[in-house]
Amino acid sequence: DGGITQSPKYLFRKEGQNVTLSCEQNLNHDAMYWYRQDPGQGLRLIYYSQIVNDFQKGDIAEGYSVSREKKESFPLTVTSAQKNPTAFYLCASSTQPGTVHYEQYFGPGTRLTVT
Amino acid sequence: AQTVTQSQPEMSVQEAETVTLSCTYDTSESDYYLFWYKQPPSRQMILVIRQEAYKQQNATENRFSVNFQKAAKSFSLKISDSQLGDAAMYFCAYRSEGTSGSRLTFGEGTQLTVNP
């Protein structure tokens, strides 16, 4: 089955530690995205990548880093510089602009709790 | 920058009845897409319906339809014959067609309750 996987579903870390969230897709999509969702709020874009070895900051990139070494993978690192990292993180992917119906498909999400 | 506003934090509907969720957006662009996503308690984001701004005809997907008013920058979702499985958080989203790629801007969501 084609889709997007995020692991783990729940993640717990101590304050001051970096943590990396995994996102893998086998949809052969070029573009991948990371969103953050806080309780009662919509999704906010952290980083996105249109192509391998290239990525751009979204609206709330401070305290986060990403890499895109493979088309299938777009890991997100939440660094100790992120002031309030506890949130629900969603990964998404899409084909390139110009493709018919290139809407974003979402993974199941990772709930990160930092104490 | 584009903004998306959903003015109804919560809505409720009786099973089998019809409900309309509101969404307005602000943009200076002429070419864009609009979406409604559903997020059930599992928190999986599911695409409900899309609308291309250049199309005058309102999109329809089974029991889901939109009322797209481009001049008013309004994009409401109508759910007909509501079912218990429709209970979820619904997000309106805007996507520009610029060179920065298919970035989505989301509203804050409307929590829909379906009463049996």
Coordinates of N, CA and C in Angstrom, one line a residue:
Chain A
D1 N 0.8 -1.2 0.0 CA 0.0 0.0 0.0 C 0.9 1.2 0.0
G2 N 0.5 2.2 -0.9 CA 1.2 3.5 -0.9 C 0.8 4.4 0.2
G3 N 1.7 5.1 0.8 CA 1.3 6.0 1.9 C 2.4 6.7 2.5
I4 N 2.1 7.4 3.6 CA 3.1 8.1 4.4 C 3.1 7.5 5.8
T5 N 4.3 7.2 6.3 CA 4.4 6.7 7.7 C 5.2 7.7 8.5
Q6 N 4.7 7.8 9.8 CA 5.4 8.6 10.7 C 5.6 7.8 12.0
S7 N 6.9 7.8 12.5 CA 7.1 7.0 13.7 C 8.0 7.8 14.7
P8 N 7.8 7.6 15.9 CA 6.7 6.8 16.5 C 5.4 7.6 16.6
K9 N 4.4 7.0 17.1 CA 3.1 7.7 17.2 C 3.1 8.6 18.4
Y10 N 3.8 8.2 19.5 CA 4.0 9.0 20.7 C 5.4 9.0 21.0
L11 N 5.9 10.2 21.4 CA 7.3 10.4 21.7 C 7.5 11.3 22.9
F12 N 8.3 10.9 23.9 CA 8.5 11.6 25.1 C 10.0 11.9 25.2
R13 N 10.3 13.2 25.6 CA 11.7 13.6 25.8 C 11.8 14.6 26.9
K14 N 13.0 14.6 27.5 CA 13.3 15.6 28.5 C 13.7 16.9 27.9
E15 N 13.4 18.0 28.6 CA 13.7 19.3 28.1 C 15.2 19.4 27.9
G16 N 15.7 20.1 26.9 CA 17.1 20.2 26.6 C 17.7 19.2 25.6
Q17 N 16.9 18.2 25.3 CA 17.3 17.1 24.4 C 16.8 17.4 23.0
N18 N 17.6 17.2 22.0 CA 17.1 17.2 20.6 C 16.4 15.9 20.3
V19 N 15.4 15.9 19.4 CA 14.7 14.7 19.1 C 14.3 14.8 17.6
T20 N 14.4 13.6 16.9 CA 14.2 13.6 15.5 C 12.9 12.8 15.2
L21 N 12.0 13.4 14.4 CA 10.7 12.7 14.0 C 10.9 12.2 12.6
S22 N 10.5 11.0 12.4 CA 10.6 10.3 11.1 C 9.4 10.5 10.2
C23 N 9.6 10.7 8.9 CA 8.6 10.7 7.9 C 9.1 10.1 6.7
E24 N 8.4 9.0 6.2 CA 8.7 8.3 5.0 C 7.5 8.2 4.1
Q25 N 7.7 8.3 2.8 CA 6.6 8.1 1.9 C 7.0 7.3 0.7
N26 N 6.1 6.5 0.2 CA 6.4 5.6 -0.9 C 5.4 5.9 -2.1
L27 N 5.0 7.2 -2.1 CA 4.1 7.7 -3.1 C 4.8 8.3 -4.3
N28 N 6.1 8.3 -4.3 CA 6.9 8.9 -5.3 C 6.7 10.4 -5.5
H29 N 6.3 11.0 -4.4 CA 6.1 12.4 -4.4 C 7.4 13.2 -4.3
D30 N 7.4 14.3 -5.0 CA 8.6 15.2 -5.0 C 8.7 16.1 -3.7
A31 N 7.5 16.6 -3.4 CA 7.4 17.6 -2.3 C 7.0 17.0 -1.0
M32 N 7.6 17.4 0.1 CA 7.2 17.0 1.5 C 7.2 18.2 2.4
Y33 N 6.4 18.0 3.5 CA 6.1 19.2 4.3 C 6.0 18.7 5.8
W34 N 6.3 19.6 6.7 CA 6.1 19.4 8.1 C 5.2 20.5 8.7
Y35 N 4.2 20.0 9.4 CA 3.3 21.0 10.1 C 3.3 20.7 11.6
R36 N 2.9 21.7 12.3 CA 2.7 21.6 13.8 C 1.3 22.0 14.1
Q37 N 0.7 21.2 15.0 CA -0.7 21.4 15.4 C -0.8 21.5 16.9
D38 N -1.3 22.6 17.4 CA -1.5 22.8 18.8 C -3.0 22.7 19.1
P39 N -3.3 22.3 20.4 CA -4.7 22.1 20.7 C -5.7 23.2 20.3
G40 N -6.7 22.9 19.6 CA -7.7 23.8 19.2 C -7.3 24.8 18.1
Q41 N -6.2 24.4 17.4 CA -5.7 25.3 16.4 C -5.5 24.6 15.1
G42 N -5.3 25.4 14.0 CA -5.0 24.8 12.7 C -3.6 24.4 12.6
L43 N -3.2 23.9 11.4 CA -1.9 23.5 11.2 C -1.0 24.7 10.7
R44 N 0.2 24.7 11.2 CA 1.2 25.7 10.8 C 2.4 25.1 10.2
L45 N 2.9 25.6 9.1 CA 4.0 25.1 8.3 C 5.3 25.3 9.0
I46 N 6.1 24.3 9.2 CA 7.4 24.4 9.8 C 8.5 24.5 8.7
Y47 N 8.6 23.5 7.9 CA 9.5 23.4 6.7 C 8.9 22.7 5.6
Y48 N 9.4 22.9 4.4 CA 8.9 22.1 3.3 C 10.1 22.0 2.3
S49 N 10.0 20.9 1.5 CA 11.0 20.6 0.5 C 10.3 20.2 -0.8
Q50 N 10.7 20.9 -1.9 CA 10.2 20.6 -3.2 C 11.0 19.6 -3.9
I51 N 12.2 19.3 -3.5 CA 13.1 18.4 -4.3 C 14.2 18.0 -3.3
V52 N 14.8 16.8 -3.7 CA 15.9 16.3 -2.8 C 17.0 17.3 -2.7
N53 N 17.6 17.4 -1.5 CA 18.7 18.3 -1.2 C 18.3 19.8 -1.2
D54 N 17.0 20.1 -1.1 CA 16.6 21.4 -1.1 C 15.4 21.6 -0.1
F55 N 15.4 22.6 0.7 CA 14.2 22.8 1.6 C 14.1 24.3 1.9
Q56 N 12.9 24.7 2.3 CA 12.7 26.1 2.7 C 12.0 26.2 4.0
K57 N 12.2 27.3 4.7 CA 11.5 27.6 6.0 C 10.1 27.9 5.7
G58 N 9.2 27.4 6.6 CA 7.8 27.8 6.6 C 7.6 29.0 7.6
D59 N 6.5 29.0 8.2 CA 6.1 30.1 9.0 C 6.7 30.1 10.4
I60 N 7.0 28.9 10.9 CA 7.5 28.7 12.3 C 8.7 27.8 12.4
A61 N 9.8 28.2 11.6 CA 10.9 27.3 11.5 C 11.9 27.4 12.7
E62 N 11.8 28.4 13.5 CA 12.8 28.6 14.5 C 12.7 27.5 15.5
G63 N 13.9 26.9 15.8 CA 14.0 25.8 16.7 C 13.9 24.4 16.1
Y64 N 13.7 24.4 14.8 CA 13.6 23.1 14.0 C 14.7 23.1 12.9
S65 N 15.0 21.8 12.5 CA 15.9 21.6 11.4 C 15.4 20.4 10.6
V66 N 15.7 20.4 9.3 CA 15.3 19.2 8.5 C 16.4 18.9 7.6
S67 N 16.3 17.7 6.9 CA 17.2 17.3 5.9 C 16.4 16.6 4.8
R68 N 16.9 16.6 3.6 CA 16.2 15.8 2.5 C 17.2 15.2 1.6
E69 N 17.8 14.1 2.1 CA 18.9 13.4 1.4 C 18.3 12.4 0.4
K70 N 17.1 11.9 0.7 CA 16.4 11.0 -0.2 C 15.0 11.4 -0.5
K71 N 14.5 11.1 -1.6 CA 13.2 11.5 -2.0 C 12.1 11.0 -1.1
E72 N 12.3 9.8 -0.5 CA 11.3 9.2 0.3 C 11.3 9.7 1.8
S73 N 12.3 10.4 2.2 CA 12.5 10.7 3.6 C 12.7 12.1 3.9
F74 N 12.0 12.6 4.9 CA 12.1 14.1 5.3 C 12.1 14.2 6.8
P75 N 13.1 13.8 7.5 CA 13.1 13.9 9.0 C 13.2 15.3 9.5
L76 N 12.5 15.5 10.7 CA 12.4 16.8 11.3 C 13.1 16.6 12.7
T77 N 14.0 17.5 13.0 CA 14.7 17.5 14.3 C 14.1 18.7 15.1
V78 N 13.6 18.4 16.3 CA 13.2 19.5 17.2 C 14.4 19.7 18.1
T79 N 14.9 20.9 18.1 CA 16.1 21.2 18.8 C 15.8 21.7 20.2
S80 N 16.8 21.8 21.1 CA 16.5 22.4 22.4 C 16.2 23.9 22.3
A81 N 16.5 24.5 21.2 CA 16.2 25.9 21.0 C 14.7 26.2 20.8
Q82 N 13.9 25.1 20.5 CA 12.5 25.3 20.4 C 11.8 25.5 21.7
K83 N 11.2 26.7 21.9 CA 10.7 27.1 23.3 C 9.6 26.3 23.8
N84 N 8.7 25.8 22.9 CA 7.5 25.1 23.4 C 7.3 23.9 22.4
P85 N 8.1 22.9 22.5 CA 8.0 21.8 21.5 C 6.9 20.8 21.6
T86 N 6.2 20.8 22.8 CA 5.1 19.8 22.9 C 4.0 20.2 22.0
A87 N 3.7 19.2 21.1 CA 2.7 19.5 20.0 C 2.5 18.2 19.3
F88 N 1.5 18.3 18.3 CA 1.2 17.2 17.4 C 1.9 17.6 16.1
Y89 N 2.7 16.7 15.5 CA 3.4 17.0 14.3 C 2.9 16.1 13.1
L90 N 2.6 16.8 12.0 CA 2.1 16.1 10.9 C 3.0 16.3 9.7
C91 N 3.3 15.2 9.0 CA 4.1 15.2 7.8 C 3.1 15.0 6.6
A92 N 3.4 15.7 5.5 CA 2.6 15.5 4.3 C 3.5 15.5 3.0
S93 N 2.9 15.0 1.9 CA 3.7 15.0 0.7 C 2.7 15.3 -0.5
S94 N 3.3 15.7 -1.6 CA 2.5 16.0 -2.8 C 3.4 15.9 -4.0
T95 N 2.7 15.8 -5.2 CA 3.5 15.9 -6.4 C 3.8 17.3 -6.7
Q96 N 4.5 17.6 -7.8 CA 4.9 19.0 -8.0 C 3.8 19.8 -8.6
P97 N 3.9 21.1 -8.4 CA 2.9 22.0 -9.1 C 2.9 21.8 -10.6
G98 N 1.7 21.9 -11.1 CA 1.5 21.6 -12.5 C 0.9 20.3 -12.8
T99 N 1.0 19.4 -11.8 CA 0.4 18.1 -11.9 C -1.1 18.2 -11.5
V100 N -1.9 17.6 -12.2 CA -3.3 17.7 -11.9 C -3.6 17.1 -10.5
H101 N -4.4 17.9 -9.7 CA -4.8 17.5 -8.4 C -3.6 17.1 -7.5
Y102 N -2.7 18.0 -7.4 CA -1.5 17.7 -6.6 C -1.8 18.1 -5.1
E103 N -2.9 17.7 -4.6 CA -3.1 18.0 -3.2 C -2.2 17.2 -2.3
Q104 N -2.1 17.7 -1.0 CA -1.2 17.1 -0.1 C -1.9 15.9 0.6
Y105 N -1.1 14.9 0.8 CA -1.5 13.7 1.6 C -0.8 13.7 2.9
F106 N -1.5 13.3 4.0 CA -0.9 13.5 5.3 C -0.6 12.1 5.9
G107 N 0.4 12.1 6.7 CA 0.7 10.9 7.6 C -0.1 10.9 8.8
P108 N 0.0 9.9 9.7 CA -0.9 9.8 10.8 C -0.4 10.7 12.0
G109 N 0.7 11.3 11.9 CA 1.2 12.2 13.0 C 2.0 11.6 14.1
T110 N 2.7 12.4 14.8 CA 3.5 12.1 16.0 C 3.2 13.1 17.1
R111 N 2.8 12.5 18.2 CA 2.5 13.4 19.4 C 3.8 13.5 20.2
L112 N 4.4 14.6 20.3 CA 5.7 14.8 21.0 C 5.3 15.5 22.3
T113 N 5.8 15.0 23.4 CA 5.7 15.6 24.7 C 7.0 15.8 25.3
V114 N 7.3 17.0 25.7 CA 8.6 17.3 26.3 C 8.4 17.9 27.7
T115 N 9.1 17.2 28.7 CA 8.9 17.6 30.1 C 10.2 18.0 30.7
Chain B
A1 N 0.5 38.2 2.7 CA 0.3 36.8 3.1 C -1.2 36.5 3.1
Q2 N -1.4 35.2 2.8 CA -2.8 34.8 2.8 C -3.3 34.4 4.2
T3 N -4.5 34.7 4.5 CA -5.1 34.3 5.8 C -6.4 33.6 5.5
V4 N -6.7 32.6 6.4 CA -7.9 31.9 6.3 C -8.6 31.9 7.6
T5 N -9.9 32.3 7.6 CA -10.7 32.5 8.8 C -11.9 31.5 8.9
Q6 N -12.0 30.8 9.9 CA -13.2 30.0 10.2 C -13.8 30.6 11.5
S7 N -15.0 31.2 11.3 CA -15.6 31.9 12.4 C -16.4 31.1 13.4
Q8 N -16.6 29.8 13.1 CA -17.4 29.0 13.9 C -16.5 27.9 14.6
P9 N -16.1 28.1 15.8 CA -15.3 27.1 16.5 C -16.0 25.8 16.6
E10 N -17.3 25.8 16.9 CA -18.1 24.6 17.1 C -19.4 24.7 16.3
M11 N -19.8 23.6 15.8 CA -21.2 23.5 15.2 C -21.7 22.1 15.6
S12 N -23.1 22.0 15.6 CA -23.7 20.7 15.8 C -24.9 20.6 14.8
V13 N -25.2 19.3 14.5 CA -26.2 19.0 13.6 C -26.9 17.7 14.0
Q14 N -28.1 17.6 13.7 CA -28.8 16.3 14.0 C -28.5 15.3 12.8
E15 N -28.4 14.1 13.1 CA -28.2 13.1 12.1 C -29.3 13.2 11.0
A16 N -28.9 13.1 9.8 CA -29.7 13.2 8.6 C -30.0 14.6 8.2
E17 N -29.7 15.6 9.0 CA -29.9 17.0 8.6 C -28.7 17.6 7.9
T18 N -28.9 18.8 7.5 CA -27.8 19.5 6.7 C -27.2 20.6 7.5
V19 N -25.9 20.7 7.3 CA -25.1 21.7 8.1 C -24.1 22.4 7.1
T20 N -23.9 23.7 7.4 CA -23.0 24.5 6.5 C -21.9 25.1 7.4
L21 N -20.6 24.8 7.0 CA -19.5 25.4 7.7 C -18.9 26.5 6.9
S22 N -18.6 27.6 7.6 CA -18.1 28.8 6.9 C -16.6 29.0 6.9
C23 N -16.2 29.6 5.8 CA -14.7 29.9 5.7 C -14.6 31.1 4.8
T24 N -13.8 32.1 5.2 CA -13.4 33.2 4.4 C -11.9 33.3 4.3
Y25 N -11.4 33.9 3.3 CA -9.9 34.0 3.1 C -9.6 35.3 2.5
D26 N -8.3 35.7 2.6 CA -7.9 36.9 2.1 C -6.7 36.7 1.3
T27 N -6.7 37.2 0.0 CA -5.6 37.0 -0.9 C -5.7 38.0 -2.0
S28 N -4.5 38.3 -2.6 CA -4.5 39.2 -3.7 C -4.2 38.5 -5.0
E29 N -4.1 37.1 -4.9 CA -3.9 36.3 -6.0 C -5.1 36.0 -6.8
S30 N -5.0 35.6 -8.0 CA -6.2 35.3 -8.8 C -6.3 33.8 -9.1
D31 N -5.2 33.1 -8.9 CA -5.1 31.7 -9.2 C -4.7 30.9 -8.0
Y32 N -5.6 30.1 -7.5 CA -5.4 29.4 -6.2 C -6.3 28.2 -6.1
Y33 N -6.1 27.4 -5.1 CA -7.0 26.3 -4.8 C -7.5 26.4 -3.4
L34 N -8.7 25.9 -3.1 CA -9.2 25.9 -1.8 C -9.6 24.4 -1.5
F35 N -9.5 24.1 -0.2 CA -9.7 22.7 0.3 C -10.5 22.7 1.6
W36 N -11.2 21.6 1.8 CA -11.7 21.3 3.1 C -11.1 19.9 3.5
Y37 N -10.5 19.9 4.7 CA -10.0 18.7 5.2 C -10.8 18.3 6.5
K38 N -10.9 17.1 6.7 CA -11.5 16.5 7.9 C -10.5 15.9 8.8
Q39 N -10.6 16.1 10.1 CA -9.7 15.5 11.0 C -10.5 14.8 12.1
P40 N -10.8 13.5 12.0 CA -11.5 12.8 13.0 C -10.7 12.6 14.3
P41 N -11.3 12.0 15.3 CA -10.5 11.8 16.6 C -9.2 11.0 16.4
S42 N -9.0 10.2 15.3 CA -7.8 9.6 15.1 C -6.7 10.6 14.7
R43 N -7.1 11.8 14.3 CA -6.2 12.9 14.0 C -5.6 12.8 12.6
Q44 N -6.0 11.8 11.8 CA -5.6 11.6 10.4 C -6.3 12.7 9.6
M45 N -5.5 13.5 8.8 CA -6.1 14.5 8.0 C -6.6 13.9 6.7
I46 N -7.9 14.1 6.4 CA -8.5 13.5 5.2 C -9.0 14.6 4.3
L47 N -8.7 14.6 3.0 CA -9.2 15.5 2.1 C -10.7 15.3 1.8
V48 N -11.5 16.3 2.0 CA -12.9 16.1 1.7 C -13.3 16.6 0.3
I49 N -12.8 17.8 0.0 CA -13.2 18.4 -1.3 C -12.2 19.5 -1.7
R50 N -12.1 19.7 -3.0 CA -11.2 20.8 -3.5 C -12.0 21.7 -4.5
Q51 N -11.5 22.9 -4.6 CA -12.1 23.9 -5.5 C -11.0 24.6 -6.2
E52 N -11.0 24.6 -7.5 CA -10.1 25.5 -8.3 C -10.7 26.9 -8.4
A53 N -9.9 27.9 -8.2 CA -10.5 29.3 -8.2 C -10.9 29.7 -9.6
Y54 N -10.3 29.1 -10.6 CA -10.7 29.5 -12.0 C -12.0 28.9 -12.4
K55 N -12.5 27.9 -11.7 CA -13.8 27.3 -12.0 C -14.9 27.9 -11.3
Q56 N -15.9 28.3 -12.1 CA -17.1 28.9 -11.5 C -18.0 27.9 -10.9
Q57 N -18.0 26.7 -11.4 CA -18.9 25.7 -10.9 C -18.4 25.2 -9.5
N58 N -19.4 25.1 -8.6 CA -19.1 24.6 -7.3 C -18.8 23.1 -7.2
A59 N -17.7 22.7 -6.5 CA -17.4 21.3 -6.4 C -18.4 20.5 -5.6
T60 N -18.5 19.3 -5.9 CA -19.4 18.4 -5.2 C -18.8 17.0 -5.1
E61 N -18.8 16.4 -3.9 CA -18.4 15.1 -3.7 C -19.4 14.3 -2.8
N62 N -20.3 13.6 -3.5 CA -21.3 12.9 -2.8 C -22.2 13.8 -1.9
R63 N -22.1 13.6 -0.6 CA -22.9 14.5 0.3 C -22.3 15.8 0.6
F64 N -21.1 16.0 0.1 CA -20.3 17.2 0.4 C -20.4 18.2 -0.8
S65 N -20.7 19.4 -0.5 CA -20.6 20.4 -1.6 C -20.1 21.7 -1.1
V66 N -19.6 22.6 -2.0 CA -19.2 23.9 -1.5 C -20.0 25.0 -2.2
N67 N -19.9 26.2 -1.5 CA -20.5 27.4 -2.1 C -19.3 28.3 -2.2
F68 N -18.7 28.5 -3.4 CA -17.5 29.3 -3.6 C -17.9 30.6 -4.2
Q69 N -17.7 31.7 -3.5 CA -18.0 33.0 -3.9 C -16.7 33.8 -4.0
K70 N -16.1 33.8 -5.2 CA -14.7 34.3 -5.4 C -14.6 35.8 -5.0
A71 N -15.6 36.6 -5.5 CA -15.6 38.0 -5.2 C -15.6 38.3 -3.7
A72 N -16.4 37.5 -3.0 CA -16.6 37.7 -1.6 C -15.5 37.0 -0.8
K73 N -14.7 36.2 -1.5 CA -13.6 35.4 -0.8 C -14.2 34.5 0.3
S74 N -15.2 33.8 -0.1 CA -16.0 32.9 0.8 C -16.0 31.5 0.2
F75 N -15.9 30.5 1.1 CA -15.8 29.1 0.7 C -16.4 28.2 1.7
S76 N -17.7 28.1 1.7 CA -18.4 27.3 2.7 C -18.6 25.9 2.3
L77 N -18.7 25.0 3.3 CA -18.9 23.5 3.1 C -20.3 23.1 3.5
K78 N -21.0 22.5 2.7 CA -22.3 22.0 3.1 C -22.3 20.5 3.1
I79 N -22.7 19.9 4.3 CA -22.8 18.5 4.5 C -24.3 18.1 4.5
S80 N -24.7 17.3 3.6 CA -26.1 16.9 3.5 C -26.3 15.5 4.1
D81 N -27.5 15.2 4.7 CA -27.7 13.9 5.2 C -26.6 13.5 6.2
S82 N -26.4 14.4 7.2 CA -25.2 14.2 8.1 C -25.3 12.8 8.8
Q83 N -24.1 12.2 8.9 CA -24.0 10.9 9.5 C -23.1 11.0 10.7
L84 N -23.2 10.0 11.6 CA -22.4 10.1 12.8 C -20.9 10.1 12.5
G85 N -20.5 9.5 11.4 CA -19.1 9.4 11.0 C -18.6 10.7 10.5
D86 N -19.5 11.7 10.3 CA -19.0 13.0 9.9 C -18.5 13.9 11.1
A87 N -18.7 13.4 12.3 CA -18.2 14.2 13.4 C -16.7 14.2 13.4
A88 N -16.2 15.5 13.4 CA -14.8 15.7 13.3 C -14.5 17.1 13.4
M89 N -13.2 17.5 13.3 CA -12.7 18.8 13.1 C -12.6 19.1 11.6
Y90 N -13.1 20.2 11.1 CA -13.0 20.5 9.7 C -12.2 21.7 9.5
F91 N -11.2 21.6 8.6 CA -10.3 22.7 8.4 C -10.5 23.2 6.9
C92 N -10.5 24.5 6.7 CA -10.5 25.1 5.4 C -9.0 25.4 5.1
A93 N -8.6 25.2 3.9 CA -7.2 25.5 3.6 C -7.1 26.2 2.2
Y94 N -6.1 27.1 2.1 CA -5.9 27.8 0.9 C -4.5 27.4 0.3
R95 N -4.4 27.2 -1.0 CA -3.1 26.9 -1.6 C -2.8 27.9 -2.7
S96 N -1.7 28.6 -2.6 CA -1.4 29.5 -3.7 C -0.6 28.7 -4.8
E97 N -0.6 29.3 -6.0 CA 0.1 28.6 -7.1 C 1.4 29.3 -7.5
G98 N 2.0 29.9 -6.5 CA 3.2 30.6 -6.8 C 4.5 29.7 -6.9
T99 N 5.6 30.4 -7.1 CA 6.8 29.6 -7.3 C 7.3 29.0 -6.1
S100 N 6.7 29.3 -4.9 CA 7.2 28.7 -3.6 C 6.5 27.4 -3.5
G101 N 5.8 26.9 -4.4 CA 5.2 25.6 -4.3 C 3.9 25.5 -3.7
S102 N 3.4 24.3 -3.4 CA 2.0 24.2 -3.0 C 1.9 24.3 -1.4
R103 N 2.2 25.5 -0.9 CA 2.1 25.7 0.5 C 0.6 25.8 0.9
L104 N 0.2 25.2 2.0 CA -1.2 25.3 2.4 C -1.2 26.3 3.6
T105 N -2.2 27.1 3.7 CA -2.5 27.9 4.8 C -3.9 27.5 5.4
F106 N -3.9 27.1 6.6 CA -5.1 26.6 7.3 C -5.9 27.6 8.1
G107 N -7.2 27.4 8.2 CA -8.0 28.1 9.2 C -7.8 27.4 10.5
E108 N -8.5 27.9 11.6 CA -8.3 27.3 12.9 C -9.3 26.1 13.2
G109 N -10.2 25.9 12.3 CA -11.0 24.7 12.4 C -12.3 24.9 13.0
T110 N -13.3 24.0 12.6 CA -14.6 24.0 13.2 C -14.9 22.6 13.7
Q111 N -15.2 22.4 14.9 CA -15.5 21.1 15.5 C -17.0 20.8 15.3
L112 N -17.2 19.8 14.5 CA -18.6 19.4 14.2 C -19.0 18.2 15.0
T113 N -20.1 18.4 15.7 CA -20.8 17.3 16.5 C -22.0 16.9 15.7
V114 N -22.2 15.6 15.6 CA -23.4 15.0 15.0 C -24.2 14.3 16.0
N115 N -25.4 14.8 16.3 CA -26.3 14.2 17.3 C -27.2 13.2 16.8
P116 N -27.3 12.0 17.4 CA -28.2 10.9 16.9 C -29.7 11.2 17.2

